Short mmCIF file of C-alpha atoms in Angstrom, two decimals:
data_model
loop_
_atom_site.label_atom_id
_atom_site.label_comp_id
_atom_site.label_asym_id
_atom_site.label_seq_id
_atom_site.Cartn_x
_atom_site.Cartn_y
_atom_site.Cartn_z
CA MET E 726 9.51 3.59 18.73
CA ALA E 727 7.13 0.43 19.25
CA LEU E 728 4.02 -0.12 17.03
CA THR E 729 1.01 -1.19 17.29
CA THR E 730 -2.16 -2.32 16.03
CA ALA E 731 -4.85 -0.68 15.29
CA THR E 732 -7.93 -2.65 13.00
CA CYS E 733 -9.83 -0.32 9.95
CA ALA E 734 -12.41 -0.20 11.74
CA LEU E 735 -10.79 2.04 14.53
CA LEU E 736 -10.68 4.78 11.47
CA LEU E 737 -13.48 4.40 10.00
CA ALA E 738 -16.42 2.37 10.25
CA ALA E 739 -17.30 2.03 6.43
CA CYS E 740 -13.55 0.46 6.24
CA ALA E 741 -12.32 -2.85 5.77
CA THR E 742 -8.64 -5.39 4.53
CA ASP E 743 -7.41 -8.64 4.73
CA ASP E 744 -4.23 -7.66 5.03
CA PRO E 745 -4.15 -5.60 8.64
CA ALA E 746 -0.28 -4.10 9.29
CA PRO E 747 0.07 -2.80 12.49
CA GLU E 748 0.39 0.92 13.19
CA PRO E 749 0.71 3.43 16.03
CA PRO E 750 -2.22 4.56 18.08
CA ALA E 751 -5.18 6.29 16.76
CA ALA E 752 -3.73 9.40 18.76
CA ASP E 753 0.26 10.08 17.18
CA LYS E 754 -0.68 9.73 13.73
CA SER E 755 -2.70 11.87 11.51
CA GLU E 756 -5.29 10.50 8.23
CA ASN E 757 -4.02 13.42 5.08
CA ALA E 758 -5.87 13.17 1.25
CA SER E 759 -2.96 12.08 0.24
CA ALA E 760 0.98 9.67 0.48
CA THR E 761 3.35 12.18 1.77
CA PRO E 762 6.88 11.37 1.07
CA ARG E 763 9.95 12.37 3.06
CA LEU E 764 13.62 13.20 2.83
CA ALA E 765 16.24 11.85 5.45
CA ILE E 766 19.17 13.51 6.27
CA SER E 767 22.16 12.33 7.95
CA HIS E 768 24.77 14.99 9.78
CA ASP E 769 27.27 15.04 12.94
CA GLY E 770 25.11 13.84 14.98
CA GLY E 771 21.76 12.22 13.65
CA ILE E 772 19.46 12.15 11.09
CA THR E 773 17.37 14.97 10.20
CA VAL E 774 13.99 14.45 8.48
CA LEU E 775 12.04 16.46 5.98
CA ASP E 776 8.83 17.32 4.50
CA ALA E 777 9.74 16.51 0.91
CA THR E 778 7.53 18.78 -0.82
CA THR E 779 8.19 21.31 1.27
CA LEU E 780 11.38 20.42 2.85
CA GLU E 781 10.59 21.80 6.40
CA ALA E 782 12.06 19.54 9.25
CA VAL E 783 9.28 17.15 11.03
CA GLY E 784 11.39 15.12 13.24
CA ASN E 785 15.49 14.66 13.98
CA THR E 786 17.07 11.10 15.35
CA ALA E 787 19.97 10.87 17.34
CA ALA E 788 22.73 8.51 15.43
CA THR E 789 26.40 8.37 16.79
CA GLY E 790 29.18 8.52 13.60
CA PHE E 791 28.98 8.29 10.44
CA VAL E 792 25.86 6.55 8.53
CA ARG E 793 24.81 5.19 5.40
CA LEU E 794 21.02 5.66 4.64
CA ASN E 795 18.57 3.81 1.87
CA PRO E 796 15.79 3.36 1.52
CA ALA E 797 13.73 -0.27 2.90
CA GLY E 798 11.62 -1.00 -0.06
CA ASP E 799 8.50 -0.78 1.85
CA GLY E 800 7.85 3.33 0.76
CA ARG E 801 8.01 3.86 4.88
CA HIS E 802 11.09 3.21 6.31
CA VAL E 803 15.31 3.94 5.62
CA ILE E 804 17.46 1.22 6.23
CA VAL E 805 20.79 3.15 9.02
CA SER E 806 23.96 1.76 8.04
CA ALA E 807 26.44 2.73 10.84
CA GLY E 808 28.54 0.57 13.47
CA ASP E 809 27.79 -2.70 13.73
CA SER E 810 24.82 -3.45 12.94
CA PHE E 811 21.61 -2.26 9.79
CA ASP E 812 19.34 0.00 11.85
CA VAL E 813 15.82 0.84 11.51
CA LEU E 814 14.11 4.56 11.24
CA ASP E 815 10.91 4.74 10.86
CA ALA E 816 9.99 8.04 9.16
CA GLY E 817 6.41 7.53 10.80
CA THR E 818 5.00 8.20 6.75
CA TRP E 819 2.55 5.17 4.89
CA SER E 820 -0.22 4.15 3.16
CA ARG E 821 -2.66 1.22 3.25
CA GLU E 822 -4.67 0.37 0.76
CA HIS E 823 -8.92 -0.09 1.21
CA GLY E 824 -10.05 -1.80 -2.78
CA ASP E 825 -10.34 0.45 -4.46
CA HIS E 826 -8.61 3.23 -2.72
CA ALA E 827 -6.38 4.01 0.05
CA HIS E 828 -5.93 5.91 3.39
CA HIS E 829 -2.84 8.16 4.48
CA TYR E 830 -1.21 8.91 6.95
CA THR E 831 2.24 10.51 9.03
CA THR E 832 3.32 10.65 11.92
CA GLU E 833 6.70 11.96 14.14
CA PRO E 834 10.05 10.22 12.27
CA ALA E 835 11.70 7.18 15.27
CA MET E 836 13.59 4.37 15.37
CA THR E 837 12.36 1.53 15.79
CA GLU E 838 14.36 -1.19 17.72
CA THR E 839 13.78 -3.58 14.74
CA ALA E 840 18.30 -4.18 13.58
CA PHE E 841 20.44 -6.41 11.92
CA GLU E 842 23.78 -7.70 13.24
CA ALA E 843 26.29 -7.05 11.29
CA GLU E 844 29.90 -6.58 11.64
CA GLU E 845 30.54 -4.33 8.90
CA PRO E 846 27.94 -3.56 7.53
CA GLY E 847 27.41 -2.78 4.00
CA HIS E 848 25.08 -1.92 0.61
CA VAL E 849 22.23 -2.92 0.81
CA VAL E 850 19.69 -4.00 -2.01
CA ARG E 851 16.27 -3.33 -3.09
CA HIS E 852 14.42 -5.76 -5.59
CA ALA E 853 11.76 -7.74 -6.70
CA GLY E 854 10.59 -7.79 -3.05
CA ARG E 855 12.74 -8.14 -1.81
CA THR E 856 15.45 -5.98 0.12
CA VAL E 857 19.32 -7.13 0.31
CA LEU E 858 21.76 -6.27 2.37
CA PHE E 859 25.61 -7.62 2.60
CA ASP E 860 28.01 -7.61 5.59
CA ASP E 861 31.23 -6.36 4.09
CA GLY E 862 33.32 -7.96 7.82
CA THR E 863 31.38 -11.85 6.94
CA GLY E 864 30.73 -12.41 3.83
CA THR E 865 26.40 -12.57 4.60
CA VAL E 866 23.70 -11.39 2.81
CA THR E 867 20.16 -11.57 5.20
CA SER E 868 16.93 -10.62 3.08
CA PHE E 869 13.48 -10.53 3.66
CA ASP E 870 9.92 -8.58 2.82
CA PRO E 871 10.76 -5.06 3.53
CA LYS E 872 7.07 -4.69 4.04
CA ASP E 873 7.44 -7.04 7.32
CA LEU E 874 9.16 -4.22 8.94
CA ALA E 875 5.68 -1.94 9.97
CA SER E 876 5.66 -5.58 12.11
CA GLY E 877 8.83 -5.19 14.07
CA GLN E 878 11.94 -8.15 13.25
CA PRO E 879 10.98 -8.82 9.97
CA PRO E 880 11.52 -13.17 9.03
CA THR E 881 14.69 -13.01 7.52
CA SER E 882 17.10 -15.32 4.72
CA THR E 883 20.49 -16.33 5.10
CA HIS E 884 23.69 -16.91 2.16
CA ARG E 885 26.80 -16.79 3.24
CA THR E 886 30.14 -15.74 0.52
CA PRO E 887 33.40 -18.18 0.78
CA ASP E 888 34.81 -15.58 2.27
CA ALA E 889 34.01 -11.73 3.98
CA HIS E 890 34.53 -9.14 1.54
CA HIS E 891 33.12 -4.88 1.36
CA GLY E 892 30.85 -7.07 -1.76
CA VAL E 893 27.31 -6.78 -2.72
CA ALA E 894 24.48 -9.03 -2.76
CA VAL E 895 20.67 -8.45 -5.95
CA GLU E 896 17.75 -11.32 -5.46
CA LEU E 897 15.85 -11.69 -8.36
CA ALA E 898 12.17 -12.84 -8.10
CA ASP E 899 13.17 -17.03 -9.23
CA GLY E 900 14.80 -16.35 -5.30
CA SER E 901 17.83 -16.75 -7.08
CA MET E 902 20.92 -15.28 -5.62
CA LEU E 903 23.67 -12.81 -7.38
CA THR E 904 27.16 -12.29 -5.27
CA THR E 905 30.29 -10.87 -6.04
CA VAL E 906 33.18 -12.72 -5.27
CA GLY E 907 36.26 -12.10 -4.02
CA THR E 908 38.12 -11.69 0.12
CA GLU E 909 40.02 -8.92 2.43
CA ASP E 910 42.45 -9.10 -0.24
CA GLY E 911 40.59 -7.93 -4.13
CA ARG E 912 37.70 -8.57 -5.37
CA THR E 913 37.73 -10.51 -8.49
CA GLY E 914 33.79 -11.87 -10.15
CA VAL E 915 30.12 -12.48 -9.67
CA VAL E 916 27.46 -15.81 -8.58
CA VAL E 917 24.44 -16.45 -9.34
CA THR E 918 22.80 -19.07 -7.74
CA ASP E 919 19.77 -20.20 -7.47
CA ALA E 920 16.47 -21.01 -4.91
CA ASP E 921 18.07 -24.30 -4.05
CA GLY E 922 21.73 -23.23 -3.50
CA ARG E 923 22.60 -24.68 -6.97
CA GLU E 924 25.01 -22.66 -8.69
CA ARG E 925 23.84 -21.16 -12.29
CA ALA E 926 26.66 -18.61 -13.52
CA ARG E 927 29.92 -16.89 -12.38
CA THR E 928 32.43 -14.81 -13.77
CA ASP E 929 35.44 -13.77 -13.06
CA ALA E 930 36.75 -11.48 -15.15
CA CYS E 931 35.45 -8.67 -13.03
CA PRO E 932 38.40 -7.04 -11.26
CA GLY E 933 37.65 -4.34 -8.27
CA VAL E 934 33.57 -5.36 -8.77
CA HIS E 935 31.27 -3.36 -6.92
CA GLY E 936 28.39 -1.28 -7.39
CA GLU E 937 24.98 -3.01 -8.65
CA ALA E 938 22.63 -2.00 -10.63
CA VAL E 939 18.91 -3.38 -12.23
CA ALA E 940 17.92 -2.85 -15.87
CA ALA E 941 14.37 -3.68 -18.14
CA ASP E 942 13.73 -7.82 -18.18
CA GLU E 943 15.13 -8.09 -14.76
CA THR E 944 18.87 -7.44 -16.20
CA VAL E 945 22.10 -7.20 -13.27
CA VAL E 946 24.95 -4.60 -14.37
CA LEU E 947 27.92 -4.72 -12.02
CA GLY E 948 31.17 -2.36 -11.99
CA CYS E 949 34.09 -3.80 -13.20
CA GLU E 950 38.09 -2.07 -13.24
CA ASN E 951 37.65 -2.54 -16.70
CA GLY E 952 33.78 -2.85 -17.63
CA LEU E 953 30.78 -4.11 -16.36
CA VAL E 954 29.67 -7.41 -16.78
CA VAL E 955 26.15 -8.17 -17.20
CA TYR E 956 23.96 -10.59 -16.17
CA ARG E 957 20.38 -12.01 -18.07
CA ASP E 958 18.80 -14.25 -19.01
CA GLY E 959 21.02 -16.92 -16.91
CA VAL E 960 24.04 -16.09 -19.33
CA ILE E 961 26.60 -12.88 -17.99
CA THR E 962 28.36 -11.27 -20.61
CA LYS E 963 30.96 -8.37 -20.27
CA ALA E 964 30.15 -5.10 -21.62
CA GLN E 965 34.30 -4.20 -21.76
CA SER E 966 35.48 -0.01 -21.23
CA PRO E 967 36.81 1.40 -24.49
CA ASP E 968 40.03 2.14 -21.89
CA LEU E 969 42.36 -0.66 -21.63
CA TYR E 970 42.01 0.77 -17.50
CA GLY E 971 38.48 1.81 -17.47
CA ARG E 972 36.53 1.77 -13.98
CA ILE E 973 33.19 1.94 -13.17
CA GLY E 974 31.79 1.25 -9.86
CA ASN E 975 29.09 2.87 -9.64
CA GLN E 976 25.56 3.06 -11.10
CA ALA E 977 22.05 4.17 -10.98
CA GLY E 978 19.26 1.75 -13.35
CA ASN E 979 16.01 1.70 -13.62
CA GLU E 980 13.73 -1.79 -14.06
CA ASN E 981 12.08 -0.33 -17.33
CA SER E 982 14.90 0.93 -18.81
CA SER E 983 17.59 -1.14 -19.85
CA TYR E 984 20.38 2.17 -20.07
CA VAL E 985 21.89 1.78 -16.96
CA LEU E 986 24.62 4.62 -16.16
CA GLY E 987 27.52 4.63 -14.54
CA ASP E 988 31.00 6.96 -13.31
CA TYR E 989 33.72 7.02 -14.93
CA LYS E 990 37.16 6.63 -14.02
CA ALA E 991 40.40 6.35 -16.26
CA ASP E 992 43.39 6.82 -14.36
CA PRO E 993 44.87 3.59 -12.09
CA ASP E 994 47.28 5.77 -10.29
CA ALA E 995 45.11 8.33 -8.90
CA GLU E 996 44.56 8.78 -5.38
CA LEU E 997 41.26 11.29 -5.98
CA GLU E 998 40.68 10.78 -9.79
CA ARG E 999 37.62 13.86 -10.60
CA PRO E 1000 36.51 12.51 -14.05
CA THR E 1001 34.31 14.31 -15.81
CA ARG E 1002 32.66 12.03 -18.24
CA VAL E 1003 29.86 9.46 -16.92
CA SER E 1004 29.58 5.38 -18.53
CA ILE E 1005 25.93 4.76 -20.37
CA THR E 1006 26.00 0.78 -20.36
CA ASP E 1007 22.96 -0.55 -22.59
CA THR E 1008 22.57 -3.67 -21.35
CA ARG E 1009 21.13 -5.78 -24.17
CA THR E 1010 24.13 -5.64 -26.67
CA SER E 1011 26.56 -5.14 -23.33
CA THR E 1012 28.12 -2.43 -25.34
CA VAL E 1013 29.59 1.15 -23.52
CA GLN E 1014 29.92 4.95 -24.00
CA LEU E 1015 31.71 7.54 -22.59
CA VAL E 1016 29.79 10.66 -22.16
CA ASP E 1017 31.85 13.98 -21.16
CA LEU E 1018 29.98 16.58 -20.01
CA GLY E 1019 32.98 18.86 -18.94
CA THR E 1020 32.24 18.77 -15.17
CA SER E 1021 32.90 16.30 -12.47
CA TYR E 1022 31.62 14.92 -10.00
CA THR E 1023 31.49 12.00 -7.37
CA PHE E 1024 29.84 9.54 -6.29
CA ARG E 1025 26.84 10.80 -4.37
CA SER E 1026 25.95 12.50 -8.16
CA LEU E 1027 24.49 9.36 -10.36
CA GLY E 1028 20.69 9.36 -10.45
CA ARG E 1029 17.46 8.22 -13.17
CA GLY E 1030 14.31 10.93 -14.29
CA PRO E 1031 11.41 9.47 -14.01
CA ALA E 1032 11.50 8.79 -17.58
CA GLY E 1033 14.52 6.51 -17.34
CA GLU E 1034 17.03 10.65 -18.41
CA GLY E 1035 20.30 10.20 -16.49
CA LEU E 1036 21.01 12.89 -14.02
CA VAL E 1037 24.82 13.91 -12.94
CA LEU E 1038 25.06 16.18 -10.89
CA GLY E 1039 27.77 18.28 -11.38
CA THR E 1040 30.93 19.84 -9.61
CA ASP E 1041 29.61 23.16 -10.97
CA GLY E 1042 26.71 23.02 -9.60
CA ALA E 1043 24.16 21.75 -12.01
CA ILE E 1044 22.23 18.67 -12.67
CA HIS E 1045 22.92 17.25 -16.57
CA VAL E 1046 20.61 16.10 -18.22
CA VAL E 1047 21.93 12.43 -20.31
CA ASP E 1048 19.90 10.67 -23.22
CA PRO E 1049 20.58 7.55 -22.69
CA GLU E 1050 19.86 6.32 -26.14
CA THR E 1051 21.81 8.51 -27.99
CA ALA E 1052 23.96 9.14 -24.86
CA ARG E 1053 24.25 12.99 -25.16
CA VAL E 1054 23.43 15.70 -23.01
CA SER E 1055 20.16 16.90 -23.31
CA ARG E 1056 19.59 19.57 -20.92
CA THR E 1057 21.09 21.14 -17.93
CA ILE E 1058 19.26 22.46 -14.58
CA PRO E 1059 21.60 25.02 -12.21
CA VAL E 1060 20.30 24.34 -8.80
CA ILE E 1061 23.85 25.46 -6.39
CA ASP E 1062 27.13 26.90 -6.86
CA PRO E 1063 30.50 25.18 -8.20
CA TRP E 1064 32.10 22.75 -5.47
CA THR E 1065 34.89 20.39 -4.61
CA GLU E 1066 34.69 17.17 -3.48
CA PRO E 1067 36.42 17.05 -1.11
CA ASP E 1068 39.57 14.32 -0.32
CA GLU E 1069 37.65 12.27 1.93
CA TRP E 1070 35.19 9.83 0.66
CA GLN E 1071 33.16 10.38 4.30
CA SER E 1072 33.53 13.96 3.83
CA PRO E 1073 30.16 16.03 3.62
CA ARG E 1074 30.09 16.83 0.09
CA PRO E 1075 26.42 17.63 -2.58
CA ALA E 1076 24.54 14.94 -3.20
CA LEU E 1077 21.24 13.63 -5.11
CA PHE E 1078 18.13 11.91 -4.78
CA VAL E 1079 15.33 12.18 -7.91
CA GLN E 1080 12.15 10.49 -6.44
CA ASP E 1081 8.57 11.25 -7.77
CA GLY E 1082 9.22 13.70 -10.19
CA ALA E 1083 11.29 16.36 -8.68
CA ALA E 1084 15.50 15.69 -7.85
CA TYR E 1085 16.67 17.02 -4.30
CA VAL E 1086 20.02 18.16 -3.45
CA THR E 1087 21.80 19.09 -0.42
CA ASP E 1088 24.99 21.26 -0.11
CA PRO E 1089 27.16 21.55 2.65
CA SER E 1090 28.70 25.10 1.82
CA THR E 1091 25.44 26.84 3.04
CA SER E 1092 23.24 23.48 4.80
CA THR E 1093 20.05 23.75 2.75
CA VAL E 1094 18.34 20.86 0.40
CA HIS E 1095 16.80 21.78 -2.89
CA ALA E 1096 13.69 20.13 -4.64
CA VAL E 1097 14.08 20.48 -8.20
CA ASP E 1098 11.29 20.30 -10.54
CA LEU E 1099 12.52 17.67 -13.76
CA ALA E 1100 9.85 18.06 -15.96
CA SER E 1101 9.84 22.72 -16.20
CA GLY E 1102 13.81 22.36 -14.54
CA THR E 1103 13.49 24.61 -12.11
CA VAL E 1104 14.05 25.03 -8.27
CA THR E 1105 10.54 24.46 -6.53
CA ALA E 1106 11.64 25.19 -2.52
CA THR E 1107 14.49 24.85 -1.20
CA ALA E 1108 15.30 25.56 2.72
CA GLU E 1109 18.13 25.90 5.41
CA LEU E 1110 19.37 22.75 7.43
CA ASP E 1111 20.56 23.14 11.32
CA HIS E 1112 23.35 20.93 10.32
CA VAL E 1113 25.08 20.07 7.54
CA PRO E 1114 23.54 17.54 4.95
CA ASN E 1115 25.54 14.46 4.29
CA GLU E 1116 24.63 11.67 3.64
CA LEU E 1117 20.23 12.12 1.54
CA THR E 1118 17.86 9.78 0.96
CA GLY E 1119 13.44 9.09 0.62
CA VAL E 1120 10.59 7.67 0.67
CA THR E 1121 7.32 7.96 -0.74
CA GLY E 1122 4.81 7.75 1.30
#
C-alpha cells in the first residue's frame, strides 16, 4: 500500500509536530480516542488481522507458503518471513505524539512494497530501537530503525557472519553486534563486535546455539545444548544446565527482569521430545533452575506477563504462571481444551502471544482465538476464525 504524507494541519489545525511521518490520505484513515492494538494470525494462504480488543477481523492479506510473523518494533508493522525475503505488513494502526497528547489512527491493513531480500529469512530481533534480521542462507545480518518503515524502505546497516547458518543477532544500544557462530553443519558459539567491527568477546562453549532473549541491564542470553551463555557488561559467562544434556533453545525475556524463561529438553536421542519442565535463568548469577509444570508444551508456548511473570501454554490447555524469583507455578488459567503437539514443527498448534496485559491463545482444532486478562485470569473474548490459525503476533498501535 503506497503511503503519502499528510501534515498535522490537515487533521487538526491546532496541532504541530517536529517529526511528521507519512500517513495514508485522510479519506483512508479514521481517528480514534485511544490506541488500537491489533493481532496478526497466519493461515494457509494468507494473514488475518484482528482488533485485539474485540477480536473482530479488520482485514486479510494473501501470503503463500509457510510464513512466520514478528512485530517490527514500531507498534504498527509486522515482519513476514516467507520465501526469499522479509516482507512488511502494515497492520493499519498507529499513534502520533503532539506535545502533551497523541492522536490515534487506524486504516485497512495491507502488505507494503517494503521488503528485505534473504535466501532463507530467519530470526527477527528487536532491541534498543533497532530491528535485526538474520538470513540463514547467507549469514547476512540487516539492521534498521523500525520507525523508518512508515516512510517505505528504511536505511539499513549490514553485518556478515563468516559462514551461513541458522543463527540470530542482537544489536546493542552502543552499536555492538552479538551474533551466533556456526556453519551449515553445526552451531558452536557467540561473538560480540563493537560498532567499529572490533571483537569484544567470544565463546565456543555453546553447542547447538539457538534463540535469544534480552533481560535487565541489557543482558543477552542465548540457548545451548548444555545450558545458556550470558553476555553482560562486556563479559560472556556460562549458565550450565542441571543435566549433562539440557537443551534450552527458546527463551522469553523481559527487559525489566533479571530472569529469563526458557524451554528445557533432556533427551538427546528423542526425535520429538515433549518436555514438561521449563528453565528459569538468573542472569545476575548465571544459574539455571527447573520448574516441572506437570504438562508438556511447545516452542510457541512461552511468554512473559506485564510484571515479568513467566507464562507457559501447556498441552493441558491452561496458561501456567511461573514466579521467576521462586521458580514455582503460582497459578494456572484454563483457556482451551487439552491438545497434542503435532509431529511437524510447521503444523498449526496452539500459540501464545502477550501484549498490554493480555494473553492471546489460538486453538487450531476449533479455529478460534481467545483473549485472557492476566490480572483477573479470565477469558474476556473469544472469536471464531475463517481459517485454521498458525502463527500469532500483534502490534500496540
